Amino acid sequence: YAHLHLSNLNADVSSINIDSTAYRADFNNISVTESCGLSVKEFSAGAEFSDKHIELKNLSLLTSASKITGNTRLAYSSFNGFLNDLWNTETLLKIDNSSININEIFLFVPFLASDPYLSKFKNSDILLSAQSDGKINDLNIENLEISALAKTFLKSECRLTGLPDMNALRFDATIDRFSSSITDIQQFVDPELFAGLNLPPYFELKGNAKGKLNSLNGNIELTSSFGNIAADGFYQDNGKSRLDTFNIDF
């Protein structure tokens, strides 16, 4: 990010206001091309920046293959405090019916293209809506809806605490709906694991999950063309010296 090469920059900015409390402006439209291939066709927002907050109202970002709309606000004790302790920043974010093309993410952050999981999304779009509030290290996420791949959909709400320390990360999630197909799942799991098994082509589940990445418990209700299952369970990673523990009650 230290060497951005921008070209074809066009800007339409109005209502510029600078006083002792804040900088304000309406970005009616900004378009620009970055040498990596990312082309911003339209960026518009009502912007406000001060030593206490950053706010973008009625944000609209349109690129060659993505569209993001919404509102965002970051609040902090001071701008220096924000730079030194990002994770304690108060956030308010709303994303409305947005579409993100994964190839454009790879253009701007190339190393993600080699990630064994994210690379599976190459050439695909992710549809996203969400609302969140709280500190980044204690975040409430509501009305989260994600559509990806051919038939994968998630509707959920959750609370995340402990970021950025992944060992301290805890979550409490309610899954209103998660649906997918065996074709989508096989993009992430070796098909040999399913050899000899007759699995439903499509399934849907709902439930709750709570805990950490290495220690969690939850309950699910799964519906498929092969039948329905309701289960409670837990998982515990006991480290390399001991076997992991899990239990499922149907």
Coordinates of C-alpha atoms in Angstrom, one line a residue:
Y1 CA 0.0 0.0 0.0
A2 CA 3.0 2.3 0.2
H3 CA 3.2 2.5 -3.6
L4 CA -0.2 3.3 -5.1
H5 CA -0.2 4.4 -8.7
L6 CA -3.4 6.2 -9.6
S7 CA -4.5 7.5 -13.0
N8 CA -7.6 9.0 -14.6
L9 CA -8.5 10.7 -11.4
N10 CA -11.8 12.8 -11.6
A11 CA -13.4 14.4 -8.6
D12 CA -16.6 16.3 -8.0
V13 CA -16.7 17.7 -4.4
S14 CA -19.0 20.3 -2.9
S15 CA -20.1 21.7 0.4
I16 CA -16.5 21.8 1.7
N17 CA -16.6 23.1 5.3
I18 CA -13.5 23.4 7.6
D19 CA -13.8 24.8 11.1
S20 CA -12.2 24.2 14.5
T21 CA -14.2 21.0 15.1
A22 CA -14.2 19.1 11.9
Y23 CA -13.6 18.8 8.1
R24 CA -16.8 18.2 6.1
A25 CA -17.4 17.6 2.4
D26 CA -19.9 16.0 0.0
F27 CA -18.1 13.7 -2.5
N28 CA -20.6 13.7 -5.3
N29 CA -18.4 11.5 -7.5
I30 CA -14.8 10.3 -7.6
S31 CA -13.5 8.0 -10.2
V32 CA -9.9 6.6 -10.5
T33 CA -7.9 3.7 -11.8
E34 CA -5.1 2.0 -9.9
S35 CA -2.3 0.3 -11.7
C36 CA -3.2 -3.2 -10.3
G37 CA -6.3 -3.1 -12.5
L38 CA -8.8 -1.9 -9.9
S39 CA -11.1 0.7 -11.4
V40 CA -13.3 2.9 -9.2
K41 CA -16.1 4.1 -11.5
E42 CA -18.0 6.0 -8.8
F43 CA -17.5 6.9 -5.2
S44 CA -19.9 9.2 -3.4
A45 CA -20.5 10.0 0.3
G46 CA -21.1 12.7 2.7
A47 CA -17.9 12.8 4.7
E48 CA -16.9 14.2 8.1
F49 CA -13.6 13.9 9.8
S50 CA -12.6 15.2 13.3
D51 CA -10.2 14.4 16.1
K52 CA -13.1 12.3 17.6
H53 CA -14.7 10.5 14.7
I54 CA -14.8 9.6 11.0
E55 CA -18.2 9.3 9.3
L56 CA -19.3 8.4 5.8
K57 CA -23.1 8.9 5.1
N58 CA -24.9 7.5 2.1
L59 CA -21.8 5.7 0.9
S60 CA -21.9 4.3 -2.7
L61 CA -18.8 2.6 -4.2
L62 CA -19.1 1.2 -7.7
T63 CA -16.2 -0.6 -9.4
S64 CA -16.0 -2.6 -12.6
A65 CA -17.5 -5.7 -10.8
S66 CA -18.5 -4.7 -7.3
K67 CA -21.1 -2.4 -5.7
I68 CA -21.1 -1.4 -2.0
T69 CA -23.6 0.9 -0.3
G70 CA -24.2 1.9 3.3
N71 CA -23.2 4.1 6.2
T72 CA -20.2 3.9 8.6
R73 CA -19.0 5.8 11.6
L74 CA -15.9 5.3 13.7
A75 CA -15.6 7.1 17.1
Y76 CA -12.5 7.4 19.3
S77 CA -11.0 9.5 22.1
S78 CA -8.5 11.1 19.8
F79 CA -7.1 10.5 16.3
N80 CA -3.7 9.5 17.8
G81 CA -5.5 7.1 20.0
F82 CA -7.3 5.6 17.0
L83 CA -4.0 5.0 15.2
N84 CA -2.4 3.5 18.3
D85 CA -5.4 1.3 19.4
L86 CA -7.6 0.6 16.5
W87 CA -9.4 -2.4 18.2
N88 CA -11.0 -0.2 20.9
T89 CA -12.6 2.1 18.3
E90 CA -16.4 2.4 18.5
T91 CA -18.0 1.4 15.2
L92 CA -21.4 1.8 13.6
L93 CA -21.7 0.1 10.2
K94 CA -24.5 -0.6 7.9
I95 CA -24.0 -2.4 4.5
D96 CA -27.1 -2.6 2.2
N97 CA -27.5 -5.1 -0.6
S98 CA -23.9 -5.0 -1.7
S99 CA -22.0 -7.2 -4.1
I100 CA -18.2 -7.8 -3.8
N101 CA -16.3 -9.5 -6.6
I102 CA -13.5 -11.6 -5.1
N103 CA -11.2 -11.1 -8.0
E104 CA -11.1 -7.4 -7.2
I105 CA -10.1 -8.2 -3.6
F106 CA -7.2 -10.3 -5.0
L107 CA -6.2 -7.4 -7.3
F108 CA -5.7 -5.1 -4.3
V109 CA -4.5 -7.7 -1.8
P110 CA -2.7 -10.3 -4.0
F111 CA -1.5 -12.6 -1.3
L112 CA -5.1 -13.6 -0.5
A113 CA -5.3 -15.3 -3.9
S114 CA -3.0 -18.0 -2.6
D115 CA -5.0 -18.7 0.5
P116 CA -6.2 -22.3 0.3
Y117 CA -9.8 -21.3 1.3
L118 CA -10.3 -17.9 -0.2
S119 CA -8.9 -19.0 -3.5
K120 CA -11.9 -21.2 -3.9
F121 CA -14.0 -18.1 -4.3
K122 CA -12.1 -16.9 -7.4
N123 CA -14.3 -15.6 -10.2
S124 CA -17.3 -15.4 -7.8
D125 CA -19.4 -12.6 -6.3
I126 CA -20.4 -12.4 -2.6
L127 CA -23.7 -10.7 -1.9
L128 CA -23.7 -9.0 1.5
S129 CA -25.9 -7.1 3.9
A130 CA -25.2 -6.5 7.6
Q131 CA -25.3 -4.1 10.5
S132 CA -22.8 -3.9 13.3
D133 CA -22.1 -1.7 16.4
G134 CA -19.7 -1.7 19.4
K135 CA -16.0 -1.7 19.7
I136 CA -14.0 -3.7 17.1
N137 CA -12.8 -6.0 19.9
D138 CA -16.4 -6.4 21.2
L139 CA -18.6 -6.3 18.2
N140 CA -22.3 -7.0 17.8
I141 CA -23.3 -8.1 14.2
E142 CA -27.0 -8.1 13.3
N143 CA -29.0 -8.9 10.1
L144 CA -26.0 -10.6 8.5
E145 CA -26.9 -12.1 5.2
I146 CA -24.3 -13.6 2.8
S147 CA -24.9 -15.4 -0.5
A148 CA -21.9 -17.1 -2.2
L149 CA -21.0 -19.7 -4.7
A150 CA -23.9 -21.4 -6.4
K151 CA -26.3 -22.3 -3.6
T152 CA -24.7 -21.2 -0.3
F153 CA -26.6 -18.7 1.9
L154 CA -26.2 -17.5 5.5
K155 CA -28.5 -15.5 7.7
S156 CA -27.1 -14.9 11.2
E157 CA -26.4 -12.6 14.1
C158 CA -23.5 -12.8 16.5
R159 CA -21.2 -11.2 19.0
L160 CA -17.4 -11.3 18.6
T161 CA -15.0 -10.5 21.4
G162 CA -11.2 -10.7 21.7
L163 CA -10.0 -9.4 18.3
P164 CA -7.3 -9.2 17.1
D165 CA -5.9 -12.1 19.3
M166 CA -7.3 -15.2 17.6
N167 CA -6.5 -17.2 20.7
A168 CA -8.8 -14.9 22.7
L169 CA -11.5 -14.7 20.1
R170 CA -14.9 -15.7 21.4
F171 CA -18.2 -15.8 19.6
D172 CA -21.9 -16.3 20.4
A173 CA -23.8 -16.8 17.2
T174 CA -27.4 -17.5 16.2
I175 CA -27.8 -19.1 12.8
D176 CA -31.2 -18.3 11.5
R177 CA -30.5 -20.2 8.3
F178 CA -27.5 -21.8 6.6
S179 CA -28.2 -23.6 3.4
S180 CA -25.8 -25.0 0.8
S181 CA -25.3 -27.9 -1.6
I182 CA -22.9 -30.8 -1.7
T183 CA -21.4 -29.3 -4.8
D184 CA -20.4 -26.1 -2.9
I185 CA -19.2 -28.0 0.1
Q186 CA -16.9 -30.2 -2.0
Q187 CA -15.0 -27.1 -3.2
F188 CA -13.6 -26.9 0.4
V189 CA -13.5 -30.5 1.5
D190 CA -11.7 -33.3 -0.3
P191 CA -14.3 -35.4 -2.1
E192 CA -12.5 -38.5 -1.1
L193 CA -13.9 -37.9 2.4
F194 CA -17.4 -38.6 1.0
A195 CA -16.4 -41.6 -1.0
G196 CA -19.0 -44.3 -0.7
L197 CA -21.5 -42.0 1.0
N198 CA -24.8 -41.0 -0.4
L199 CA -25.3 -37.4 0.7
P200 CA -28.2 -35.1 0.2
P201 CA -27.7 -32.7 -2.8
Y202 CA -29.0 -29.8 -0.7
F203 CA -29.4 -29.1 3.0
E204 CA -30.4 -26.3 5.4
L205 CA -29.7 -25.9 9.1
K206 CA -30.3 -23.4 11.9
G207 CA -29.1 -23.3 15.5
N208 CA -26.7 -21.7 17.9
A209 CA -23.0 -21.9 18.6
K210 CA -21.0 -20.4 21.4
G211 CA -17.3 -20.5 22.5
K212 CA -13.9 -20.3 21.0
L213 CA -12.4 -21.7 17.8
N214 CA -10.9 -24.6 19.8
S215 CA -13.7 -25.0 22.3
L216 CA -17.4 -24.6 21.4
N217 CA -20.8 -26.0 22.0
G218 CA -24.1 -25.6 20.2
N219 CA -27.2 -27.1 18.8
I220 CA -28.5 -27.5 15.3
E221 CA -31.5 -28.5 13.4
L222 CA -30.7 -29.9 9.9
T223 CA -33.3 -30.3 7.1
S224 CA -32.6 -32.2 3.9
S225 CA -34.3 -34.3 1.2
F226 CA -33.0 -37.3 3.1
G227 CA -34.6 -36.3 6.4
N228 CA -34.2 -34.1 9.4
I229 CA -31.8 -34.2 12.4
A230 CA -31.7 -32.2 15.6
A231 CA -28.6 -32.4 17.8
D232 CA -26.7 -30.8 20.7
G233 CA -22.9 -31.1 20.9
F234 CA -19.6 -29.7 21.9
Y235 CA -16.0 -29.8 20.7
Q236 CA -12.8 -29.4 22.7
D237 CA -9.3 -29.1 21.2
N238 CA -7.0 -30.7 23.8
G239 CA -3.7 -29.9 22.1
K240 CA -1.2 -32.2 20.5
S241 CA -0.5 -34.3 23.6
R242 CA -4.1 -35.5 24.0
L243 CA -7.0 -36.5 21.7
D244 CA -9.6 -33.9 20.9
T245 CA -13.0 -34.3 22.6
F246 CA -16.4 -34.1 21.0
N247 CA -19.9 -35.2 21.8
I248 CA -23.1 -35.2 19.8
D249 CA -26.6 -35.9 21.3
F250 CA -29.3 -36.6 18.8

